[in-house]
XYZ file of C-alpha atoms in Angstrom:
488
model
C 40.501 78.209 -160.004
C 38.710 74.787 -159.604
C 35.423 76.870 -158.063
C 35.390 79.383 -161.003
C 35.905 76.534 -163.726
C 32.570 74.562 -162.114
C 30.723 77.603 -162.270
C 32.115 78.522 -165.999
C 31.058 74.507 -166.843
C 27.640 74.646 -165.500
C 26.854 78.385 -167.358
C 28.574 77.121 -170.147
C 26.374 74.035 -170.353
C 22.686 75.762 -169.482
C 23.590 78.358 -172.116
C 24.522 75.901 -174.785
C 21.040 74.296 -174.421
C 18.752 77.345 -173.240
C 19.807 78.553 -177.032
C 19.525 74.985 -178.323
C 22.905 75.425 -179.933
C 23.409 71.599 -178.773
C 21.331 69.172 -177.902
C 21.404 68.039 -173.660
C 23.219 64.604 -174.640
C 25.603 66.280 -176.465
C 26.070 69.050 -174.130
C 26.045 66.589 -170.882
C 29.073 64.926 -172.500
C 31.207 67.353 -174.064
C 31.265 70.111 -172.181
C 32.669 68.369 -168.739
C 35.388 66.613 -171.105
C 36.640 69.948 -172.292
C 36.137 71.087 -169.206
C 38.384 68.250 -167.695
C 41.204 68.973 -169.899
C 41.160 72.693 -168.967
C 41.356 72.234 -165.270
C 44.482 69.231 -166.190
C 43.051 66.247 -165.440
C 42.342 65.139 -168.806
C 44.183 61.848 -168.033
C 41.656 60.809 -165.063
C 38.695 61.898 -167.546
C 37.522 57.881 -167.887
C 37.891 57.059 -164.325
C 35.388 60.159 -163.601
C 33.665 59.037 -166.187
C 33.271 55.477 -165.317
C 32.821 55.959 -161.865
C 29.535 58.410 -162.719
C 27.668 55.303 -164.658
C 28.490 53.590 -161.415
C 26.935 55.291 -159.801
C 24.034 56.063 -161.794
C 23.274 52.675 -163.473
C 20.845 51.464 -161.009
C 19.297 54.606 -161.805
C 19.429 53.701 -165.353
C 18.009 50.270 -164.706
C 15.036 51.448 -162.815
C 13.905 53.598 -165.462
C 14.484 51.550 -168.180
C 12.062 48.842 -166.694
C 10.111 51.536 -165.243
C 9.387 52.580 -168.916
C 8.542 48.851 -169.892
C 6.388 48.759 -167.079
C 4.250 51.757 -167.350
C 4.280 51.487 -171.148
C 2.298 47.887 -170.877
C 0.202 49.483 -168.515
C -0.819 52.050 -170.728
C -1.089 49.542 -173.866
C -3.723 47.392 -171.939
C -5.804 50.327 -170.774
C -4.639 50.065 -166.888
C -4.804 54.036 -167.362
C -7.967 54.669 -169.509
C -10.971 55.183 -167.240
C -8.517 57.613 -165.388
C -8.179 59.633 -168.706
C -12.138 59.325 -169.116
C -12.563 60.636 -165.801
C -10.395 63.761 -165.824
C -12.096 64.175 -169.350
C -15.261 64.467 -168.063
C -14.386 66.802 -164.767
C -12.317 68.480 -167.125
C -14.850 69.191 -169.690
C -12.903 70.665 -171.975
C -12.119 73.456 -169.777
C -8.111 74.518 -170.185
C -8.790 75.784 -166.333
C -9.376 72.533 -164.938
C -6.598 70.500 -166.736
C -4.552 72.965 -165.577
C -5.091 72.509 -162.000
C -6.177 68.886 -162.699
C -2.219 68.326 -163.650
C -1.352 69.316 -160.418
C -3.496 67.416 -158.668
C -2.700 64.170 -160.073
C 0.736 65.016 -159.962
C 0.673 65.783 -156.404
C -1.604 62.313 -155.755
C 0.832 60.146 -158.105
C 3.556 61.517 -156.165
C 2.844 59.861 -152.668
C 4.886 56.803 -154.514
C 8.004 58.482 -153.860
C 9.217 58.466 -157.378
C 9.522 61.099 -159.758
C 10.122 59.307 -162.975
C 6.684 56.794 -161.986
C 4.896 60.012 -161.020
C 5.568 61.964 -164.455
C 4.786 58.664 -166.664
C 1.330 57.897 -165.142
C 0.837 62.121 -165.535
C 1.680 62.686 -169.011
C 0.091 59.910 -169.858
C -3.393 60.410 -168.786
C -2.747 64.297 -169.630
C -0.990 64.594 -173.016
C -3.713 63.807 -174.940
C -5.983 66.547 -173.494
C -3.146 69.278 -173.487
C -2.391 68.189 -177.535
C -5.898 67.736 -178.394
C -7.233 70.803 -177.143
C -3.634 72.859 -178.342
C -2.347 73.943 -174.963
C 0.711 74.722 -174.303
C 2.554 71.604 -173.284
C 5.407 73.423 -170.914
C 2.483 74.395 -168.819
C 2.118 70.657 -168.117
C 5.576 69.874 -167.680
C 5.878 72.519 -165.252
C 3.134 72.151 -163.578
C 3.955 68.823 -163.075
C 7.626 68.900 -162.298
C 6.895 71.719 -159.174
C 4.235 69.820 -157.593
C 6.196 66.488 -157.690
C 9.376 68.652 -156.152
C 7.334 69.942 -153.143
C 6.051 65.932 -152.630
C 9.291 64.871 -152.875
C 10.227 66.007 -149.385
C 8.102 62.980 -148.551
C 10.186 60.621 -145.999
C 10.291 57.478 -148.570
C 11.098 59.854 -150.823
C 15.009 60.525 -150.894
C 15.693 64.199 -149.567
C 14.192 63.609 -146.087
C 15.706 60.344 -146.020
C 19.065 61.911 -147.065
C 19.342 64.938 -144.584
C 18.316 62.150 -141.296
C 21.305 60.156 -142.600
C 23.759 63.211 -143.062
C 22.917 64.933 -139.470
C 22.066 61.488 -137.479
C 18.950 62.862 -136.985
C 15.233 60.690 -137.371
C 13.368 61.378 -140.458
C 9.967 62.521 -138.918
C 11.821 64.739 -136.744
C 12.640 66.333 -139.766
C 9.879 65.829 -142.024
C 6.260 66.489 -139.671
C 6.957 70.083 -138.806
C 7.670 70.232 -142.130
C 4.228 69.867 -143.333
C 2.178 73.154 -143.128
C 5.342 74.639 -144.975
C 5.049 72.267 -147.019
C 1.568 72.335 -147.671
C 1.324 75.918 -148.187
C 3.825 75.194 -151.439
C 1.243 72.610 -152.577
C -1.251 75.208 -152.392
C 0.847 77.297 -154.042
C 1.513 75.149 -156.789
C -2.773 74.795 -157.244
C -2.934 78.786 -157.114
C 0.081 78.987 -159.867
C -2.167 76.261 -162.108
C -5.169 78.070 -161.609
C -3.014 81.185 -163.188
C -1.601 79.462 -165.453
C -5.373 77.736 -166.245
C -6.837 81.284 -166.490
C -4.388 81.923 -169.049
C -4.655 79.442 -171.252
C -8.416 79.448 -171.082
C -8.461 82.935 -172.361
C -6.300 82.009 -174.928
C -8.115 79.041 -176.098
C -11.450 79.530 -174.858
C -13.973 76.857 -173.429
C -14.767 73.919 -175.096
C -18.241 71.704 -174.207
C -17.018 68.032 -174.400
C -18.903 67.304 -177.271
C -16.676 70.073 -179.004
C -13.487 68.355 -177.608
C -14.396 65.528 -178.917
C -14.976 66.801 -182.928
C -12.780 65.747 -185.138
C -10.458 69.135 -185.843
C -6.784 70.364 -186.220
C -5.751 72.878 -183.932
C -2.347 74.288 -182.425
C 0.105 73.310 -179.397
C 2.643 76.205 -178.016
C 6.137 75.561 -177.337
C 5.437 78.382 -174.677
C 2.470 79.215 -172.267
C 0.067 82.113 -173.639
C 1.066 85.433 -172.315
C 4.439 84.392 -170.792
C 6.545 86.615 -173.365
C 7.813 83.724 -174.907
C 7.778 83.097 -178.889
C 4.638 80.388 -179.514
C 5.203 78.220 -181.908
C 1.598 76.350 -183.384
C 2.476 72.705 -184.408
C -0.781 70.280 -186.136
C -2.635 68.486 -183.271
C -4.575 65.986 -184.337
C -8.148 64.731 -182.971
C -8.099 61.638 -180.807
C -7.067 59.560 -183.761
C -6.892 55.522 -183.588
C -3.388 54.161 -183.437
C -1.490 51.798 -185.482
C -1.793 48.256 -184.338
C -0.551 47.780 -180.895
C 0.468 51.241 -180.422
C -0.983 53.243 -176.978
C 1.572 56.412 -176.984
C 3.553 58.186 -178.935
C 7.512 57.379 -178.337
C 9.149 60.031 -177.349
C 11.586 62.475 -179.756
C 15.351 61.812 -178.895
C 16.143 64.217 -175.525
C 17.362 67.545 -176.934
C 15.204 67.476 -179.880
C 11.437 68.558 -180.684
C 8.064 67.503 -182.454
C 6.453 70.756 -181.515
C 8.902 72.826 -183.724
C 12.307 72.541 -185.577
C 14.240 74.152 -182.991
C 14.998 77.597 -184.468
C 11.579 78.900 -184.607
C 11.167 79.440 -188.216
C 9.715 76.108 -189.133
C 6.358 75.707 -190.033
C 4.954 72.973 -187.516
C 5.635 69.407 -186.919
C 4.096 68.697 -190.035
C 2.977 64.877 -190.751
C 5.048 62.944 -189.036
C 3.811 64.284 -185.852
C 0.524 63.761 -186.692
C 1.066 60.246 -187.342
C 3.277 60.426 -183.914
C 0.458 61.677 -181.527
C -2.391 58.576 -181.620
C -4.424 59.072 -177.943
C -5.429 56.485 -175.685
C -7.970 54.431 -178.702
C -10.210 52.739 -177.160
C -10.556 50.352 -179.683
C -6.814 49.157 -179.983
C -5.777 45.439 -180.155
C -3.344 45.640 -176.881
C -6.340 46.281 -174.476
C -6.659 43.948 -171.850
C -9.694 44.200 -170.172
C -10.408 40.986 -168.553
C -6.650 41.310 -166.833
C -7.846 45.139 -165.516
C -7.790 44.215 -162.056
C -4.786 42.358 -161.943
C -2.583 45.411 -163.398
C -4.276 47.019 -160.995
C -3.366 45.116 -158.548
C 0.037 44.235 -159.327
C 0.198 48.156 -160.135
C -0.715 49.248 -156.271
C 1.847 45.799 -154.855
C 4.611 47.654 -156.832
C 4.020 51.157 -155.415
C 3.296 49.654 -151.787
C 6.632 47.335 -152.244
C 8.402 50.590 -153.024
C 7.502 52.793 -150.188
C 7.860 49.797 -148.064
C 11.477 49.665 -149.397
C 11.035 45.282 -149.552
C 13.519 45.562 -152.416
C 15.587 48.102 -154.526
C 13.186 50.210 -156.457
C 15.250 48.308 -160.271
C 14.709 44.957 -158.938
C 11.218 45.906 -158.342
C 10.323 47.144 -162.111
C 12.685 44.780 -163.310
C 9.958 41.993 -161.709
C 7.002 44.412 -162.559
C 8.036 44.652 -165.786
C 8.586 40.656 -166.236
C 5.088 40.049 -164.685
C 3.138 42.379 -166.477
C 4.772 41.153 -170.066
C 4.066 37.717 -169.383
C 0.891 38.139 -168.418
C -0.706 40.499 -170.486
C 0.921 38.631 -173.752
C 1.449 35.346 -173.471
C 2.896 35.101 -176.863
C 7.010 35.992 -177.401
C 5.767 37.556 -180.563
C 3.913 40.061 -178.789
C 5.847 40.414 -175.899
C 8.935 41.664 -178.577
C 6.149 44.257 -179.896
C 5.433 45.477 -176.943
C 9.726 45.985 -175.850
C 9.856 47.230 -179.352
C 7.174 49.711 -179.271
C 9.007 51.273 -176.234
C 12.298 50.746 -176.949
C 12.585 54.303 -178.333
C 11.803 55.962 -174.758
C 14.157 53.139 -172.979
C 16.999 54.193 -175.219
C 16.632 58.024 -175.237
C 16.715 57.941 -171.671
C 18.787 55.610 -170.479
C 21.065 56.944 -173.194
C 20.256 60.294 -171.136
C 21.204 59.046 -167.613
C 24.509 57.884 -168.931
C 25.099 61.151 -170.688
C 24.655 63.059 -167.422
C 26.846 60.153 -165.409
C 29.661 62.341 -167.234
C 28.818 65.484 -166.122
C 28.991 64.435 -162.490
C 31.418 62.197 -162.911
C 33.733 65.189 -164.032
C 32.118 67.611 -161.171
C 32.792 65.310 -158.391
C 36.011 63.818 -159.732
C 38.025 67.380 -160.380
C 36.831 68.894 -157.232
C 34.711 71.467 -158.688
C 31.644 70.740 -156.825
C 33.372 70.685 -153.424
C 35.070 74.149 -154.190
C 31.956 75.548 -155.371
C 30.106 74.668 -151.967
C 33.033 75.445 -150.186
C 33.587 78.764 -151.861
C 29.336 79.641 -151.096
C 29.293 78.202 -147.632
C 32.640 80.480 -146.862
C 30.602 83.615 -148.842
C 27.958 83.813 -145.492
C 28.662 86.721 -143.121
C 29.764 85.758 -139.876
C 26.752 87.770 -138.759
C 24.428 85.912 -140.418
C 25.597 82.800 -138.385
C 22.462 82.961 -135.984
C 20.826 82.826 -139.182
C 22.091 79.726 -140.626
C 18.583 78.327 -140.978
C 17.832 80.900 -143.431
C 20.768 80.631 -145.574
C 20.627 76.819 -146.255
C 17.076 77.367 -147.458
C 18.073 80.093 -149.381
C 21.901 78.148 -150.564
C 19.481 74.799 -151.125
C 17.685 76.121 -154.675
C 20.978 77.239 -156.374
C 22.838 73.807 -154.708
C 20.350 71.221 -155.238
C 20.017 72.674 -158.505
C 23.626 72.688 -159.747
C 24.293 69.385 -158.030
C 22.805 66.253 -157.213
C 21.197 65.325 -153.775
C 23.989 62.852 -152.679
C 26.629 65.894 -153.159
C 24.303 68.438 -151.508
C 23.328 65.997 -148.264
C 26.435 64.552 -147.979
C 28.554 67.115 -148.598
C 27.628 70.484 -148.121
C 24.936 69.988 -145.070
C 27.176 68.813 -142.577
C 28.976 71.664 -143.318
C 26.339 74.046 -142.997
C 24.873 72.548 -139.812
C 28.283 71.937 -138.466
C 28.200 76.353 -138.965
C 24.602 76.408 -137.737
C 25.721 74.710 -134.592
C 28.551 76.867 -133.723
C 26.004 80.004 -133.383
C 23.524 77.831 -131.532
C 21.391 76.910 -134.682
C 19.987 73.336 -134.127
C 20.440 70.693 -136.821
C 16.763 69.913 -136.974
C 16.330 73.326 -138.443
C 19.138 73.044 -140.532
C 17.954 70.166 -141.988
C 14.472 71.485 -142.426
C 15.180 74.210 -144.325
C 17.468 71.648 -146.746
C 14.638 70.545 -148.145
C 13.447 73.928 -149.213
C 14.823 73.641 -152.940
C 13.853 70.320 -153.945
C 10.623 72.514 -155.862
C 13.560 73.377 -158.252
C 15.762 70.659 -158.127
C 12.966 68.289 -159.913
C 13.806 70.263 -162.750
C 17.480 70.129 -162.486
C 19.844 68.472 -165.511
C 20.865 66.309 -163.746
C 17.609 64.698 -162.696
C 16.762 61.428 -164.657
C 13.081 62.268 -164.104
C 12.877 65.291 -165.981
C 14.413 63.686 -168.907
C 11.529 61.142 -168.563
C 8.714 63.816 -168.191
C 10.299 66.051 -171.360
C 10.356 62.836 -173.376
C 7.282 61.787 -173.133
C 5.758 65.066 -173.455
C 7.690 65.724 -176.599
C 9.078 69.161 -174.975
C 12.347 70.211 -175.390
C 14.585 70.280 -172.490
C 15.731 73.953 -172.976
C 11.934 75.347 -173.308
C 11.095 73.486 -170.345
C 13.507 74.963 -167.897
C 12.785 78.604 -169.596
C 9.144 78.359 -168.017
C 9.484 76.228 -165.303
C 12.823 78.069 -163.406
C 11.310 81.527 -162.387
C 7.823 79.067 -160.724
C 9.965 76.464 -159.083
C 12.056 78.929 -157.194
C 9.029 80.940 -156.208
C 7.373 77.777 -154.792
C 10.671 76.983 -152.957
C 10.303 80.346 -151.489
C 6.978 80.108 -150.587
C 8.341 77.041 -148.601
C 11.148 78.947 -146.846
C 8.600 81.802 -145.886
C 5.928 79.806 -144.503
C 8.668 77.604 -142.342
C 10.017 80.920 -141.374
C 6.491 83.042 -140.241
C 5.463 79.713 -138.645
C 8.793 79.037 -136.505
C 9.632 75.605 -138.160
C 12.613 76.615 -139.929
């Protein structure tokens, strides 16, 4: 009963938000508490509940200051010439900010950290992707898969995870890994260039000088040609912001600047225009004379974090402290500066809390561990010698539908405990865990995505529409080059 009810709660939730009937907040929250009080533990629903924001608050934390952090970054122009650059390599073409995307996603990824990774990305590409109309769930998608095959990295959580679970060392796992690896990176580049192609034709190509003209053009909600419905929203030129504005906050998670949500609205209309304002050059919150120290303090935060010299909150906490008092001096400003990101702090901490119930309720009833249970007990006993095979495969839906802890801690062992009973070694088991993490960057209950959505003013729903079907691909790509190359 308790496996069928987890399955009904997680359809029940994607469909609620795939049709934007609710909004992800909403959906995170209600639908385990009804949920809950179907299965009969309605009276334990608060002790799930509170031991979820347990365990997700230092998640919370770190994005929270992560946001504070970047978003000071981005207000004194630590980002600019890195916008200017891909500009001008870029030159207008929709091709090359395609596959630029996934190239700086890839790079930023190295960190370790999704939510850093999709700040610094939207940041320096938003403003290209809006200004030239393309279709902004190309970027989050693009982004999100190429940051899910980099997150296998040791430092960066699955690895680190599945050496912990199986007592086994993390290169072991990790370093045969790599061609597999890399042939999803390359995949991800050949999907971009696609995906580039496509919106090129759709668009055509700009010279800079073009790019640069003051106009009003279109963004999609969907990519050209992907059989989705497009729906054109204003997009301003490069416009100068208010005072002390760098970015745009982002729209509250679940809802949408690039259309009303039903499809028969007629744009974003004003109010997005104001919203959208560039990377000005001219604004009053650059700081050029402090470039190199953001810079600086920028690269000691990343290095601190791979390094592991402190937990990744208590790192931004101090980054974000640092880079406030620095860069303004004055309280007055410093309180602008909170205040000017206190919208994308509060959507998605508010966000991380909302999906703290939702595994809270998962974990707590049993429904995750009768879900696993019931899919690990599904495999043919023939397919034992094969174990390999079907964790890669069992990893997308899994790491999908639950979060990394329950996956590595819970269902591994059980697979390589399988695995080892038909002479498959736990290195290989292990290895092909890490084949769905390509999907799981895009999975509800990520933080990250939340951040990347935000920012990009996408909505949640549209996002995993396009993104799904490529993320799975790339997984498999994965799986089939560990397999043809005897690492899995």
């Amino acid at each position: 009963m308790l496996t069928v009810l987890g399955f009904a709660m997680i359809a029940t939730f994607l469909v609620l938000i795939m049709m934007k009937k609710m909004s992800p907040i909403a959906a995170l929250v209600l639908v385990p508490a009804l949920f809950c009080v179907l299965v009969g533990q309605g009276a334990q629903l608060g002790d799930y509940v509170l031991e979820g924001v347990g365990n997700l608050a230092p998640t919370a934390a770190m994005l929270m200051f992560a946001i504070v952090y970047f978003g000071v970054m981005i207000d004194v122009g630590l980002f600019d010439p890195i916008v200017r650059g891909i500009l001008r390599f870029c030159k207008a073409d929709p091709l090359r900010i395609v596959v630029g995307t996934a190239v700086l996603a890839a790079i930023v990824s190295l960190d370790g950290d999704g939510s850093t990774t999709f700040m610094i990305t939207v940041s320096a590409m938003y403003p290209l992707y809006k200004r030239l109309g393309m279709s902004l769930v190309v970027m989050t998608g693009i982004a999100a898969t190429a940051n899910g095959v980099m997150n296998t990295l040791p430092w960066g959580g699955p690895t680190a995870r599945a050496a912990t679970a199986l007592k086994l060392d993390a290169g072991d796992i990790f370093v045969p890994m790599i061609p597999a690896l890399g042939a999803g990176l390359l995949f991800v580049f050949a999907l971009a260039y696609v995906l580039g192609r496509r919106e090129r034709k759709r668009l055509g190509h700009l010279t800079l000088d073009e790019a640069l003209e003051p106009r009003t053009g279109t963004v999609l909600a969907t990519a050209g040609g992907d059989g989705g419905t497009e729906r054109p929203v204003t997009a301003p030129a490069l416009a100068s912001p208010a005072p002390g504005t760098a970015m745009p906050p982002a729209p509250a998670p679940g809802t949408s600047t690039v259309g009303d949500g039903d499809g028969d609205g007629d744009g974003a209309g004003p109010a997005a225009d104001e919203a959208f304002q560039g990377l000005d050059p001219e604004r009053p919150t650059l700081r050029p004379r402090l470039y190199w120290f953001n810079a600086a303090l920028t690269v000691a935060l990343l290095t601190a974090m791979i390094m592991e010299l402190l937990p990744i909150p208590v790192l931004f906490l101090i980054g974000a402290a640092l880079a406030l008092t620095v860069n303004f001096p004055h309280m007055p400003d410093q309180k602008a500066r909170i205040a000017a990101h206190a919208d994308n702090v509060l959507n998605v901490a508010g966000m991380v809390f909302a999906a703290a119930v939702f595994t809270g309720v998962l974990t707590g009833t049993g429904m995750v561990k009768h879900m696993a249970d019931w899919l690990v007990g599904a495999v043919p006993e023939a397919m034992g010698p094969h174990m390999a095979l079907v964790t890669g495969l069992l990893s997308l839906p899994l790491t999908y539908f639950m979060s990394n802890d329950g996956f590595y801690f819970g269902v591994l062992p059980v697979l390589a405990e399988a695995g080892a009973a038909h002479g498959v070694s736990p290195l290989e088991i292990a290895r092909a865990s890490l084949v769905g993490q390509a999907l799981h960057m895009s999975s509800p209950l990520v933080p990250a995505v939340y951040v990347l959505v935000g920012m990009a003013k996408v909505e949640f729903g549209d996002h995993t529409r396009f993104t799904v079907k490529w993320a799975a691909l790339t997984s498999l790509v994965v799986l089939g080059a560990g397999l043809l190359l005897g690492i899995i």
